[in-house]
Amino acid sequence: MRVFSSSVSVPLPPAQLALVLPCYHPPLSWAGNILTSLAKLEALLPPATTVHLYVVNDGTETGVTPADIALLTQALPGAFTYLAYPLNQGKGHALRTGIARVREPYCIFTDIDFPYQETSVAALYALLQTGADVAVGVRDDGYYAQIPPARRRVSRLLRRLTKHVLRLPVDDTQCGLKGFNEAGRRLFLRTTTKRYLFDLELLFLAARQGSLRVLPLAVELKPNVVFSRLNPRILLTESLNFIRILGRRLEQE
Protein backbone atom coordinates (compact mmCIF):
# COMPACT_ATOMS: atom_id res chain seq x y z
CA MET A 1 0.00 0.00 0.00
CA ARG A 2 1.38 3.39 -0.98
CA VAL A 3 1.68 5.89 1.84
CA PHE A 4 1.83 9.58 0.99
CA SER A 5 3.75 11.86 3.31
CA SER A 6 4.68 15.49 3.57
CA SER A 7 6.90 17.46 5.88
CA VAL A 8 8.89 20.66 5.85
CA SER A 9 12.68 20.32 6.03
CA VAL A 10 14.08 23.10 8.18
CA PRO A 11 17.36 22.61 10.10
CA LEU A 12 16.33 22.19 13.73
CA PRO A 13 17.75 20.34 16.74
CA PRO A 14 16.58 16.71 16.82
CA ALA A 15 13.25 16.32 18.61
CA GLN A 16 13.22 14.32 21.82
CA LEU A 17 9.56 13.31 21.70
CA ALA A 18 7.38 12.01 18.89
CA LEU A 19 3.63 12.50 19.25
CA VAL A 20 1.68 10.21 16.91
CA LEU A 21 -2.03 10.78 16.26
CA PRO A 22 -4.15 8.48 14.06
CA CYS A 23 -6.82 10.41 12.21
CA TYR A 24 -10.19 9.07 11.04
CA HIS A 25 -13.28 11.30 10.78
CA PRO A 26 -11.77 13.95 13.06
CA PRO A 27 -13.93 16.53 14.87
CA LEU A 28 -14.34 20.08 13.64
CA SER A 29 -11.35 22.37 14.22
CA TRP A 30 -9.17 19.37 15.02
CA ALA A 31 -5.98 20.96 13.69
CA GLY A 32 -6.38 24.10 15.77
CA ASN A 33 -7.23 22.00 18.81
CA ILE A 34 -3.99 20.04 18.37
CA LEU A 35 -1.96 23.25 18.26
CA THR A 36 -3.65 24.51 21.43
CA SER A 37 -3.06 21.22 23.24
CA LEU A 38 0.51 21.00 21.97
CA ALA A 39 1.31 24.48 23.29
CA LYS A 40 -0.07 23.51 26.72
CA LEU A 41 1.93 20.29 26.66
CA GLU A 42 5.21 21.94 25.70
CA ALA A 43 4.83 24.36 28.61
CA LEU A 44 4.75 21.35 30.96
CA LEU A 45 7.73 19.50 29.49
CA PRO A 46 11.34 20.00 30.64
CA PRO A 47 12.97 23.14 29.18
CA ALA A 48 14.23 22.79 25.58
CA THR A 49 12.25 19.59 25.00
CA THR A 50 11.24 19.46 21.34
CA VAL A 51 8.22 17.60 19.99
CA HIS A 52 7.66 16.23 16.48
CA LEU A 53 4.01 15.72 15.54
CA TYR A 54 2.97 12.84 13.26
CA VAL A 55 -0.60 12.74 11.95
CA VAL A 56 -1.67 9.59 10.10
CA ASN A 57 -4.75 9.88 7.91
CA ASP A 58 -6.33 6.43 8.14
CA GLY A 59 -8.20 6.68 4.85
CA THR A 60 -10.76 9.19 6.06
CA GLU A 61 -12.87 10.81 3.35
CA THR A 62 -14.14 13.71 5.44
CA GLY A 63 -12.80 16.16 7.95
CA VAL A 64 -9.22 16.60 6.70
CA THR A 65 -8.67 19.55 4.36
CA PRO A 66 -5.61 21.06 2.70
CA ALA A 67 -6.14 24.06 4.99
CA ASP A 68 -5.79 21.81 8.06
CA ILE A 69 -2.50 20.39 6.83
CA ALA A 70 -1.24 23.83 5.82
CA LEU A 71 -2.07 25.18 9.28
CA LEU A 72 -0.04 22.46 11.01
CA THR A 73 2.81 22.69 8.51
CA GLN A 74 3.15 26.45 8.95
CA ALA A 75 2.77 26.36 12.74
CA LEU A 76 5.25 23.50 13.20
CA PRO A 77 8.05 24.05 10.65
CA GLY A 78 10.29 21.01 10.53
CA ALA A 79 8.35 19.38 13.36
CA PHE A 80 5.29 18.01 11.55
CA THR A 81 4.89 14.94 9.35
CA TYR A 82 1.63 14.06 7.62
CA LEU A 83 1.05 10.51 6.38
CA ALA A 84 -1.94 9.31 4.39
CA TYR A 85 -3.24 6.33 2.44
CA PRO A 86 -6.53 5.93 0.55
CA LEU A 87 -8.36 3.10 2.37
CA ASN A 88 -9.31 2.83 6.03
CA GLN A 89 -7.23 0.14 7.72
CA GLY A 90 -7.87 0.68 11.43
CA LYS A 91 -6.22 2.42 14.35
CA GLY A 92 -3.57 -0.22 14.91
CA HIS A 93 -2.45 -0.07 11.29
CA ALA A 94 -2.43 3.74 11.33
CA LEU A 95 -0.26 3.86 14.43
CA ARG A 96 2.22 1.34 13.06
CA THR A 97 2.46 3.44 9.89
CA GLY A 98 3.29 6.54 11.89
CA ILE A 99 5.49 4.90 14.51
CA ALA A 100 7.57 3.22 11.82
CA ARG A 101 8.60 6.71 10.73
CA VAL A 102 9.54 7.91 14.21
CA ARG A 103 13.21 8.67 14.82
CA GLU A 104 12.87 10.41 18.18
CA PRO A 105 14.06 8.50 21.31
CA TYR A 106 10.62 8.67 22.95
CA CYS A 107 7.19 8.22 21.39
CA ILE A 108 3.68 8.84 22.73
CA PHE A 109 0.41 8.19 20.96
CA THR A 110 -3.10 9.36 21.69
CA ASP A 111 -6.27 10.18 19.74
CA ILE A 112 -6.79 12.97 17.24
CA ASP A 113 -9.07 14.93 19.61
CA PHE A 114 -6.33 14.96 22.29
CA PRO A 115 -8.81 13.66 24.90
CA TYR A 116 -6.43 13.39 27.88
CA GLN A 117 -5.22 16.26 30.00
CA GLU A 118 -1.87 17.68 28.94
CA THR A 119 -0.63 17.09 32.49
CA SER A 120 -1.22 13.36 31.95
CA VAL A 121 0.74 13.38 28.69
CA ALA A 122 3.63 15.22 30.35
CA ALA A 123 3.61 12.75 33.26
CA LEU A 124 3.74 9.85 30.80
CA TYR A 125 6.82 11.40 29.16
CA ALA A 126 8.46 11.79 32.57
CA LEU A 127 7.80 8.11 33.27
CA LEU A 128 9.61 7.17 30.06
CA GLN A 129 12.54 9.37 30.96
CA THR A 130 12.90 7.62 34.31
CA GLY A 131 13.29 4.19 32.73
CA ALA A 132 9.95 2.79 31.57
CA ASP A 133 10.18 0.92 28.26
CA VAL A 134 6.40 1.05 27.88
CA ALA A 135 4.29 3.60 29.79
CA VAL A 136 0.59 2.76 29.95
CA GLY A 137 -2.17 5.21 30.77
CA VAL A 138 -4.75 3.79 33.19
CA ARG A 139 -8.23 5.29 33.45
CA ASP A 140 -9.95 5.92 36.78
CA ASP A 141 -13.60 5.66 37.81
CA GLY A 142 -14.21 9.19 36.55
CA TYR A 143 -13.65 7.93 33.00
CA TYR A 144 -16.37 5.32 33.28
CA ALA A 145 -18.84 7.91 34.54
CA GLN A 146 -18.45 9.81 31.25
CA ILE A 147 -18.89 7.03 28.71
CA PRO A 148 -22.07 5.40 27.31
CA PRO A 149 -23.34 2.31 29.20
CA ALA A 150 -22.54 -0.16 26.38
CA ARG A 151 -18.95 1.05 26.11
CA ARG A 152 -18.64 0.98 29.91
CA ARG A 153 -19.74 -2.67 30.08
CA VAL A 154 -17.36 -3.73 27.30
CA SER A 155 -14.43 -1.84 28.83
CA ARG A 156 -14.94 -3.34 32.28
CA LEU A 157 -15.38 -6.84 30.87
CA LEU A 158 -12.16 -6.51 28.91
CA ARG A 159 -10.31 -5.33 32.03
CA ARG A 160 -11.50 -8.40 33.95
CA LEU A 161 -10.49 -10.74 31.14
CA THR A 162 -7.11 -9.06 30.83
CA LYS A 163 -6.43 -9.41 34.54
CA HIS A 164 -7.81 -12.88 35.26
CA VAL A 165 -7.47 -14.72 31.92
CA LEU A 166 -4.46 -13.19 30.17
CA ARG A 167 -2.86 -12.20 33.51
CA LEU A 168 -1.14 -9.13 32.08
CA PRO A 169 0.72 -6.72 34.38
CA VAL A 170 -1.67 -3.85 33.49
CA ASP A 171 -5.39 -4.61 33.32
CA ASP A 172 -6.44 -1.42 31.50
CA THR A 173 -5.16 -2.11 28.01
CA GLN A 174 -7.56 0.17 26.11
CA CYS A 175 -6.63 3.61 27.41
CA GLY A 176 -5.80 5.75 24.39
CA LEU A 177 -2.62 7.18 25.88
CA LYS A 178 0.60 5.15 25.79
CA GLY A 179 4.27 5.75 25.21
CA PHE A 180 7.55 3.93 24.80
CA ASN A 181 11.27 4.27 24.28
CA GLU A 182 13.15 2.66 21.38
CA ALA A 183 12.88 -0.85 22.85
CA GLY A 184 9.14 -0.42 23.32
CA ARG A 185 8.79 1.06 19.83
CA ARG A 186 10.43 -2.00 18.27
CA LEU A 187 8.04 -4.24 20.16
CA PHE A 188 5.03 -2.17 19.09
CA LEU A 189 6.00 -2.61 15.44
CA ARG A 190 5.73 -6.37 15.93
CA THR A 191 1.98 -6.11 16.58
CA THR A 192 -0.35 -7.16 13.77
CA THR A 193 -3.86 -6.26 14.99
CA LYS A 194 -5.30 -3.69 12.61
CA ARG A 195 -8.03 -2.12 14.69
CA TYR A 196 -8.66 -1.64 18.41
CA LEU A 197 -6.98 -4.48 20.31
CA PHE A 198 -3.47 -3.64 19.11
CA ASP A 199 -2.56 -2.30 22.57
CA LEU A 200 -3.73 -5.52 24.21
CA GLU A 201 -1.46 -7.36 21.79
CA LEU A 202 1.41 -4.98 22.66
CA LEU A 203 1.08 -5.66 26.39
CA PHE A 204 0.75 -9.37 25.75
CA LEU A 205 4.00 -9.35 23.75
CA ALA A 206 5.70 -7.32 26.47
CA ALA A 207 4.60 -9.81 29.14
CA ARG A 208 5.76 -12.74 27.04
CA GLN A 209 9.14 -11.15 26.38
CA GLY A 210 9.58 -10.39 30.07
CA SER A 211 12.59 -8.08 29.79
CA LEU A 212 10.77 -4.78 29.21
CA ARG A 213 9.76 -2.48 32.04
CA VAL A 214 6.01 -1.82 31.67
CA LEU A 215 4.69 0.83 34.07
CA PRO A 216 1.10 2.10 34.54
CA LEU A 217 0.17 5.73 35.11
CA ALA A 218 -3.20 7.07 36.25
CA VAL A 219 -4.38 9.59 33.65
CA GLU A 220 -7.19 12.10 33.52
CA LEU A 221 -9.68 12.62 30.72
CA LYS A 222 -10.65 16.11 29.63
CA PRO A 223 -14.24 17.16 30.37
CA ASN A 224 -16.87 17.03 27.63
CA VAL A 225 -15.04 14.46 25.49
CA VAL A 226 -17.45 12.94 22.93
CA PHE A 227 -17.25 9.15 22.53
CA SER A 228 -18.25 7.35 19.35
CA ARG A 229 -20.81 4.55 19.48
CA LEU A 230 -19.63 0.95 19.44
CA ASN A 231 -19.97 -0.64 16.01
CA PRO A 232 -21.31 -4.22 16.40
CA ARG A 233 -19.31 -5.44 13.39
CA ILE A 234 -16.07 -4.04 14.80
CA LEU A 235 -16.93 -5.47 18.23
CA LEU A 236 -17.27 -8.92 16.66
CA THR A 237 -13.96 -8.55 14.83
CA GLU A 238 -12.20 -7.47 18.00
CA SER A 239 -13.72 -10.40 19.91
CA LEU A 240 -12.09 -12.71 17.38
CA ASN A 241 -8.81 -10.85 17.86
CA PHE A 242 -9.10 -11.38 21.61
CA ILE A 243 -9.62 -15.11 21.06
CA ARG A 244 -6.52 -15.15 18.84
CA ILE A 245 -4.44 -13.46 21.55
CA LEU A 246 -5.92 -15.80 24.19
CA GLY A 247 -4.90 -18.75 22.03
CA ARG A 248 -1.30 -17.56 22.14
CA ARG A 249 -1.56 -17.33 25.92
CA LEU A 250 -2.84 -20.89 26.20
CA GLU A 251 -0.02 -22.16 23.98
CA GLN A 252 2.43 -21.00 26.64
CA GLU A 253 0.87 -23.14 29.36
Coordinates of C-alpha atoms in Angstrom, one line a residue:
M1 CA 0.0 0.0 0.0
R2 CA 1.4 3.4 -1.0
V3 CA 1.7 5.9 1.8
F4 CA 1.8 9.6 1.0
S5 CA 3.8 11.9 3.3
S6 CA 4.7 15.5 3.6
S7 CA 6.9 17.5 5.9
V8 CA 8.9 20.7 5.9
S9 CA 12.7 20.3 6.0
V10 CA 14.1 23.1 8.2
P11 CA 17.4 22.6 10.1
L12 CA 16.3 22.2 13.7
P13 CA 17.8 20.3 16.7
P14 CA 16.6 16.7 16.8
A15 CA 13.3 16.3 18.6
Q16 CA 13.2 14.3 21.8
L17 CA 9.6 13.3 21.7
A18 CA 7.4 12.0 18.9
L19 CA 3.6 12.5 19.2
V20 CA 1.7 10.2 16.9
L21 CA -2.0 10.8 16.3
P22 CA -4.1 8.5 14.1
C23 CA -6.8 10.4 12.2
Y24 CA -10.2 9.1 11.0
H25 CA -13.3 11.3 10.8
P26 CA -11.8 14.0 13.1
P27 CA -13.9 16.5 14.9
L28 CA -14.3 20.1 13.6
S29 CA -11.4 22.4 14.2
W30 CA -9.2 19.4 15.0
A31 CA -6.0 21.0 13.7
G32 CA -6.4 24.1 15.8
N33 CA -7.2 22.0 18.8
I34 CA -4.0 20.0 18.4
L35 CA -2.0 23.2 18.3
T36 CA -3.7 24.5 21.4
S37 CA -3.1 21.2 23.2
L38 CA 0.5 21.0 22.0
A39 CA 1.3 24.5 23.3
K40 CA -0.1 23.5 26.7
L41 CA 1.9 20.3 26.7
E42 CA 5.2 21.9 25.7
A43 CA 4.8 24.4 28.6
L44 CA 4.7 21.3 31.0
L45 CA 7.7 19.5 29.5
P46 CA 11.3 20.0 30.6
P47 CA 13.0 23.1 29.2
A48 CA 14.2 22.8 25.6
T49 CA 12.2 19.6 25.0
T50 CA 11.2 19.5 21.3
V51 CA 8.2 17.6 20.0
H52 CA 7.7 16.2 16.5
L53 CA 4.0 15.7 15.5
Y54 CA 3.0 12.8 13.3
V55 CA -0.6 12.7 11.9
V56 CA -1.7 9.6 10.1
N57 CA -4.8 9.9 7.9
D58 CA -6.3 6.4 8.1
G59 CA -8.2 6.7 4.9
T60 CA -10.8 9.2 6.1
E61 CA -12.9 10.8 3.3
T62 CA -14.1 13.7 5.4
G63 CA -12.8 16.2 7.9
V64 CA -9.2 16.6 6.7
T65 CA -8.7 19.5 4.4
P66 CA -5.6 21.1 2.7
A67 CA -6.1 24.1 5.0
D68 CA -5.8 21.8 8.1
I69 CA -2.5 20.4 6.8
A70 CA -1.2 23.8 5.8
L71 CA -2.1 25.2 9.3
L72 CA 0.0 22.5 11.0
T73 CA 2.8 22.7 8.5
Q74 CA 3.1 26.4 8.9
A75 CA 2.8 26.4 12.7
L76 CA 5.3 23.5 13.2
P77 CA 8.1 24.0 10.7
G78 CA 10.3 21.0 10.5
A79 CA 8.3 19.4 13.4
F80 CA 5.3 18.0 11.6
T81 CA 4.9 14.9 9.4
Y82 CA 1.6 14.1 7.6
L83 CA 1.1 10.5 6.4
A84 CA -1.9 9.3 4.4
Y85 CA -3.2 6.3 2.4
P86 CA -6.5 5.9 0.5
L87 CA -8.4 3.1 2.4
N88 CA -9.3 2.8 6.0
Q89 CA -7.2 0.1 7.7
G90 CA -7.9 0.7 11.4
K91 CA -6.2 2.4 14.3
G92 CA -3.6 -0.2 14.9
H93 CA -2.4 -0.1 11.3
A94 CA -2.4 3.7 11.3
L95 CA -0.3 3.9 14.4
R96 CA 2.2 1.3 13.1
T97 CA 2.5 3.4 9.9
G98 CA 3.3 6.5 11.9
I99 CA 5.5 4.9 14.5
A100 CA 7.6 3.2 11.8
R101 CA 8.6 6.7 10.7
V102 CA 9.5 7.9 14.2
R103 CA 13.2 8.7 14.8
E104 CA 12.9 10.4 18.2
P105 CA 14.1 8.5 21.3
Y106 CA 10.6 8.7 22.9
C107 CA 7.2 8.2 21.4
I108 CA 3.7 8.8 22.7
F109 CA 0.4 8.2 21.0
T110 CA -3.1 9.4 21.7
D111 CA -6.3 10.2 19.7
I112 CA -6.8 13.0 17.2
D113 CA -9.1 14.9 19.6
F114 CA -6.3 15.0 22.3
P115 CA -8.8 13.7 24.9
Y116 CA -6.4 13.4 27.9
Q117 CA -5.2 16.3 30.0
E118 CA -1.9 17.7 28.9
T119 CA -0.6 17.1 32.5
S120 CA -1.2 13.4 32.0
V121 CA 0.7 13.4 28.7
A122 CA 3.6 15.2 30.3
A123 CA 3.6 12.8 33.3
L124 CA 3.7 9.9 30.8
Y125 CA 6.8 11.4 29.2
A126 CA 8.5 11.8 32.6
L127 CA 7.8 8.1 33.3
L128 CA 9.6 7.2 30.1
Q129 CA 12.5 9.4 31.0
T130 CA 12.9 7.6 34.3
G131 CA 13.3 4.2 32.7
A132 CA 9.9 2.8 31.6
D133 CA 10.2 0.9 28.3
V134 CA 6.4 1.1 27.9
A135 CA 4.3 3.6 29.8
V136 CA 0.6 2.8 29.9
G137 CA -2.2 5.2 30.8
V138 CA -4.8 3.8 33.2
R139 CA -8.2 5.3 33.5
D140 CA -9.9 5.9 36.8
D141 CA -13.6 5.7 37.8
G142 CA -14.2 9.2 36.6
Y143 CA -13.7 7.9 33.0
Y144 CA -16.4 5.3 33.3
A145 CA -18.8 7.9 34.5
Q146 CA -18.5 9.8 31.2
I147 CA -18.9 7.0 28.7
P148 CA -22.1 5.4 27.3
P149 CA -23.3 2.3 29.2
A150 CA -22.5 -0.2 26.4
R151 CA -19.0 1.1 26.1
R152 CA -18.6 1.0 29.9
R153 CA -19.7 -2.7 30.1
V154 CA -17.4 -3.7 27.3
S155 CA -14.4 -1.8 28.8
R156 CA -14.9 -3.3 32.3
L157 CA -15.4 -6.8 30.9
L158 CA -12.2 -6.5 28.9
R159 CA -10.3 -5.3 32.0
R160 CA -11.5 -8.4 34.0
L161 CA -10.5 -10.7 31.1
T162 CA -7.1 -9.1 30.8
K163 CA -6.4 -9.4 34.5
H164 CA -7.8 -12.9 35.3
V165 CA -7.5 -14.7 31.9
L166 CA -4.5 -13.2 30.2
R167 CA -2.9 -12.2 33.5
L168 CA -1.1 -9.1 32.1
P169 CA 0.7 -6.7 34.4
V170 CA -1.7 -3.9 33.5
D171 CA -5.4 -4.6 33.3
D172 CA -6.4 -1.4 31.5
T173 CA -5.2 -2.1 28.0
Q174 CA -7.6 0.2 26.1
C175 CA -6.6 3.6 27.4
G176 CA -5.8 5.7 24.4
L177 CA -2.6 7.2 25.9
K178 CA 0.6 5.1 25.8
G179 CA 4.3 5.8 25.2
F180 CA 7.5 3.9 24.8
N181 CA 11.3 4.3 24.3
E182 CA 13.1 2.7 21.4
A183 CA 12.9 -0.8 22.8
G184 CA 9.1 -0.4 23.3
R185 CA 8.8 1.1 19.8
R186 CA 10.4 -2.0 18.3
L187 CA 8.0 -4.2 20.2
F188 CA 5.0 -2.2 19.1
L189 CA 6.0 -2.6 15.4
R190 CA 5.7 -6.4 15.9
T191 CA 2.0 -6.1 16.6
T192 CA -0.3 -7.2 13.8
T193 CA -3.9 -6.3 15.0
K194 CA -5.3 -3.7 12.6
R195 CA -8.0 -2.1 14.7
Y196 CA -8.7 -1.6 18.4
L197 CA -7.0 -4.5 20.3
F198 CA -3.5 -3.6 19.1
D199 CA -2.6 -2.3 22.6
L200 CA -3.7 -5.5 24.2
E201 CA -1.5 -7.4 21.8
L202 CA 1.4 -5.0 22.7
L203 CA 1.1 -5.7 26.4
F204 CA 0.8 -9.4 25.7
L205 CA 4.0 -9.4 23.7
A206 CA 5.7 -7.3 26.5
A207 CA 4.6 -9.8 29.1
R208 CA 5.8 -12.7 27.0
Q209 CA 9.1 -11.1 26.4
G210 CA 9.6 -10.4 30.1
S211 CA 12.6 -8.1 29.8
L212 CA 10.8 -4.8 29.2
R213 CA 9.8 -2.5 32.0
V214 CA 6.0 -1.8 31.7
L215 CA 4.7 0.8 34.1
P216 CA 1.1 2.1 34.5
L217 CA 0.2 5.7 35.1
A218 CA -3.2 7.1 36.2
V219 CA -4.4 9.6 33.7
E220 CA -7.2 12.1 33.5
L221 CA -9.7 12.6 30.7
K222 CA -10.6 16.1 29.6
P223 CA -14.2 17.2 30.4
N224 CA -16.9 17.0 27.6
V225 CA -15.0 14.5 25.5
V226 CA -17.4 12.9 22.9
F227 CA -17.3 9.2 22.5
S228 CA -18.2 7.3 19.4
R229 CA -20.8 4.5 19.5
L230 CA -19.6 1.0 19.4
N231 CA -20.0 -0.6 16.0
P232 CA -21.3 -4.2 16.4
R233 CA -19.3 -5.4 13.4
I234 CA -16.1 -4.0 14.8
L235 CA -16.9 -5.5 18.2
L236 CA -17.3 -8.9 16.7
T237 CA -14.0 -8.6 14.8
E238 CA -12.2 -7.5 18.0
S239 CA -13.7 -10.4 19.9
L240 CA -12.1 -12.7 17.4
N241 CA -8.8 -10.9 17.9
F242 CA -9.1 -11.4 21.6
I243 CA -9.6 -15.1 21.1
R244 CA -6.5 -15.1 18.8
I245 CA -4.4 -13.5 21.6
L246 CA -5.9 -15.8 24.2
G247 CA -4.9 -18.8 22.0
R248 CA -1.3 -17.6 22.1
R249 CA -1.6 -17.3 25.9
L250 CA -2.8 -20.9 26.2
E251 CA 0.0 -22.2 24.0
Q252 CA 2.4 -21.0 26.6
E253 CA 0.9 -23.1 29.4

